[in-house]
Amino acid sequence: FWSLHEEMLLPQLRESEGNVGQVFSRVGIHFLPYVQFGQDYGDSIATLKAAEQSNEKLAAFLKESKEGRKAHSQPALHVEALMITPVQRIPRYVLLMRELQGLTP
């Protein structure tokens, strides 16, 4: 997902001379993995929870990773928070496009 933004979307936006809609039209097909990820998100979380309950080492690792960040005065970071990021990205783009549409003559 990161490479889509860093290697494709951002360079095209920089070179677009303000034609954001055209850029999103060209790269829109590359957002399909976000759609699939979003559709599978619930199953992925359920699988993670089941694995965490049945695997003591995984449960300990996840707990340690959260608590270790807290001990260093960093916000707790858990796998679920990382997994929701791609799911939240698409609605942000929709909002951005609506705002741009309202501001474009």
PDB file of C-alpha atoms in Angstrom:
ATOM      1  CA  PHE A   1       0.000   0.000   0.000  1.00  0.00           C
ATOM      2  CA  TRP A   2       2.803   2.376   0.848  1.00  0.00           C
ATOM      3  CA  SER A   3       4.440   1.974  -2.554  1.00  0.00           C
ATOM      4  CA  LEU A   4       1.183   3.007  -4.249  1.00  0.00           C
ATOM      5  CA  HIS A   5       1.361   6.360  -2.493  1.00  0.00           C
ATOM      6  CA  GLU A   6       5.094   6.906  -2.465  1.00  0.00           C
ATOM      7  CA  GLU A   7       5.983   5.645  -5.930  1.00  0.00           C
ATOM      8  CA  MET A   8       2.869   6.305  -7.985  1.00  0.00           C
ATOM      9  CA  LEU A   9       0.296   8.688  -6.544  1.00  0.00           C
ATOM     10  CA  LEU A  10       2.546  11.376  -5.063  1.00  0.00           C
ATOM     11  CA  PRO A  11       4.845  11.763  -8.106  1.00  0.00           C
ATOM     12  CA  GLN A  12       1.861  11.987 -10.451  1.00  0.00           C
ATOM     13  CA  LEU A  13       0.175  14.562  -8.210  1.00  0.00           C
ATOM     14  CA  ARG A  14       3.346  16.652  -8.194  1.00  0.00           C
ATOM     15  CA  GLU A  15       3.487  16.552 -12.004  1.00  0.00           C
ATOM     16  CA  SER A  16      -0.253  16.987 -12.605  1.00  0.00           C
ATOM     17  CA  GLU A  17      -0.320  20.786 -12.734  1.00  0.00           C
ATOM     18  CA  GLY A  18      -3.419  20.782 -10.549  1.00  0.00           C
ATOM     19  CA  ASN A  19      -5.419  18.118 -12.398  1.00  0.00           C
ATOM     20  CA  VAL A  20      -6.020  15.903  -9.373  1.00  0.00           C
ATOM     21  CA  GLY A  21      -9.096  14.205 -10.837  1.00  0.00           C
ATOM     22  CA  GLN A  22      -7.143  13.004 -13.845  1.00  0.00           C
ATOM     23  CA  VAL A  23      -4.460  11.535 -11.596  1.00  0.00           C
ATOM     24  CA  PHE A  24      -7.009   9.629  -9.514  1.00  0.00           C
ATOM     25  CA  SER A  25      -8.668   8.389 -12.707  1.00  0.00           C
ATOM     26  CA  ARG A  26      -5.339   6.963 -13.889  1.00  0.00           C
ATOM     27  CA  VAL A  27      -4.336   5.321 -10.614  1.00  0.00           C
ATOM     28  CA  GLY A  28      -7.804   4.295  -9.396  1.00  0.00           C
ATOM     29  CA  ILE A  29      -7.369   0.684 -10.505  1.00  0.00           C
ATOM     30  CA  HIS A  30      -4.473   0.379  -8.055  1.00  0.00           C
ATOM     31  CA  PHE A  31      -6.826   0.990  -5.127  1.00  0.00           C
ATOM     32  CA  LEU A  32      -8.571  -2.354  -5.641  1.00  0.00           C
ATOM     33  CA  PRO A  33      -6.360  -4.108  -3.050  1.00  0.00           C
ATOM     34  CA  TYR A  34      -7.745  -1.655  -0.475  1.00  0.00           C
ATOM     35  CA  VAL A  35     -11.249  -2.782  -1.384  1.00  0.00           C
ATOM     36  CA  GLN A  36     -10.330  -6.451  -1.019  1.00  0.00           C
ATOM     37  CA  PHE A  37      -8.495  -5.780   2.235  1.00  0.00           C
ATOM     38  CA  GLY A  38     -11.545  -3.937   3.567  1.00  0.00           C
ATOM     39  CA  GLN A  39     -13.861  -6.779   2.596  1.00  0.00           C
ATOM     40  CA  ASP A  40     -11.625  -9.300   4.368  1.00  0.00           C
ATOM     41  CA  TYR A  41     -10.890  -7.114   7.401  1.00  0.00           C
ATOM     42  CA  GLY A  42     -13.476  -8.711   9.717  1.00  0.00           C
ATOM     43  CA  ASP A  43     -12.254 -12.213   8.905  1.00  0.00           C
ATOM     44  CA  SER A  44      -8.656 -11.090   9.403  1.00  0.00           C
ATOM     45  CA  ILE A  45      -9.390  -9.700  12.863  1.00  0.00           C
ATOM     46  CA  ALA A  46     -11.269 -12.862  13.810  1.00  0.00           C
ATOM     47  CA  THR A  47      -8.348 -14.993  12.620  1.00  0.00           C
ATOM     48  CA  LEU A  48      -5.897 -12.860  14.606  1.00  0.00           C
ATOM     49  CA  LYS A  49      -8.021 -13.170  17.767  1.00  0.00           C
ATOM     50  CA  ALA A  50      -8.315 -16.943  17.354  1.00  0.00           C
ATOM     51  CA  ALA A  51      -4.573 -17.273  16.769  1.00  0.00           C
ATOM     52  CA  GLU A  52      -3.843 -15.116  19.801  1.00  0.00           C
ATOM     53  CA  GLN A  53      -6.093 -17.299  21.994  1.00  0.00           C
ATOM     54  CA  SER A  54      -4.613 -20.560  20.757  1.00  0.00           C
ATOM     55  CA  ASN A  55      -0.965 -19.521  20.581  1.00  0.00           C
ATOM     56  CA  GLU A  56       0.640 -18.445  23.848  1.00  0.00           C
ATOM     57  CA  LYS A  57       3.811 -17.208  22.167  1.00  0.00           C
ATOM     58  CA  LEU A  58       1.833 -14.962  19.820  1.00  0.00           C
ATOM     59  CA  ALA A  59      -0.269 -13.638  22.698  1.00  0.00           C
ATOM     60  CA  ALA A  60       2.879 -12.900  24.706  1.00  0.00           C
ATOM     61  CA  PHE A  61       4.523 -11.175  21.756  1.00  0.00           C
ATOM     62  CA  LEU A  62       1.506  -8.966  21.098  1.00  0.00           C
ATOM     63  CA  LYS A  63       1.201  -8.081  24.779  1.00  0.00           C
ATOM     64  CA  GLU A  64       4.914  -7.359  25.061  1.00  0.00           C
ATOM     65  CA  SER A  65       4.919  -5.154  21.972  1.00  0.00           C
ATOM     66  CA  LYS A  66       2.089  -3.031  23.405  1.00  0.00           C
ATOM     67  CA  GLU A  67       3.583  -2.790  26.896  1.00  0.00           C
ATOM     68  CA  GLY A  68       7.104  -2.149  25.626  1.00  0.00           C
ATOM     69  CA  ARG A  69       5.950   0.948  23.761  1.00  0.00           C
ATOM     70  CA  LYS A  70       4.106   2.222  26.843  1.00  0.00           C
ATOM     71  CA  ALA A  71       7.257   1.764  28.942  1.00  0.00           C
ATOM     72  CA  HIS A  72       9.113   4.070  26.541  1.00  0.00           C
ATOM     73  CA  SER A  73       6.365   6.735  26.727  1.00  0.00           C
ATOM     74  CA  GLN A  74       5.094   5.874  23.265  1.00  0.00           C
ATOM     75  CA  PRO A  75       1.439   5.293  22.493  1.00  0.00           C
ATOM     76  CA  ALA A  76       0.384   1.667  22.632  1.00  0.00           C
ATOM     77  CA  LEU A  77       0.449   0.157  19.187  1.00  0.00           C
ATOM     78  CA  HIS A  78      -1.360  -3.055  18.458  1.00  0.00           C
ATOM     79  CA  VAL A  79      -1.876  -5.096  15.346  1.00  0.00           C
ATOM     80  CA  GLU A  80      -5.551  -4.169  15.071  1.00  0.00           C
ATOM     81  CA  ALA A  81      -4.614  -0.475  14.886  1.00  0.00           C
ATOM     82  CA  LEU A  82      -2.187  -1.192  12.079  1.00  0.00           C
ATOM     83  CA  MET A  83      -4.691  -3.369  10.242  1.00  0.00           C
ATOM     84  CA  ILE A  84      -7.441  -0.732  10.234  1.00  0.00           C
ATOM     85  CA  THR A  85      -5.235   1.899   8.554  1.00  0.00           C
ATOM     86  CA  PRO A  86      -5.760   0.712   4.953  1.00  0.00           C
ATOM     87  CA  VAL A  87      -9.496   0.327   5.603  1.00  0.00           C
ATOM     88  CA  GLN A  88      -9.728   3.947   6.766  1.00  0.00           C
ATOM     89  CA  ARG A  89      -7.723   5.286   3.829  1.00  0.00           C
ATOM     90  CA  ILE A  90     -10.396   4.906   1.121  1.00  0.00           C
ATOM     91  CA  PRO A  91     -13.051   6.991   2.923  1.00  0.00           C
ATOM     92  CA  ARG A  92     -10.433   9.707   3.344  1.00  0.00           C
ATOM     93  CA  TYR A  93      -9.888   9.761  -0.407  1.00  0.00           C
ATOM     94  CA  VAL A  94     -13.635   9.917  -1.021  1.00  0.00           C
ATOM     95  CA  LEU A  95     -13.900  12.915   1.320  1.00  0.00           C
ATOM     96  CA  LEU A  96     -10.934  14.563  -0.352  1.00  0.00           C
ATOM     97  CA  MET A  97     -12.432  14.096  -3.819  1.00  0.00           C
ATOM     98  CA  ARG A  98     -15.787  15.526  -2.692  1.00  0.00           C
ATOM     99  CA  GLU A  99     -14.068  18.539  -1.205  1.00  0.00           C
ATOM    100  CA  LEU A 100     -12.025  19.052  -4.367  1.00  0.00           C
ATOM    101  CA  GLN A 101     -15.173  18.727  -6.483  1.00  0.00           C
ATOM    102  CA  GLY A 102     -16.870  21.451  -4.442  1.00  0.00           C
ATOM    103  CA  LEU A 103     -13.863  23.748  -4.805  1.00  0.00           C
ATOM    104  CA  THR A 104     -13.342  23.163  -8.516  1.00  0.00           C
ATOM    105  CA  PRO A 105     -15.200  25.332 -11.045  1.00  0.00           C
TER     106      PRO A 105
END
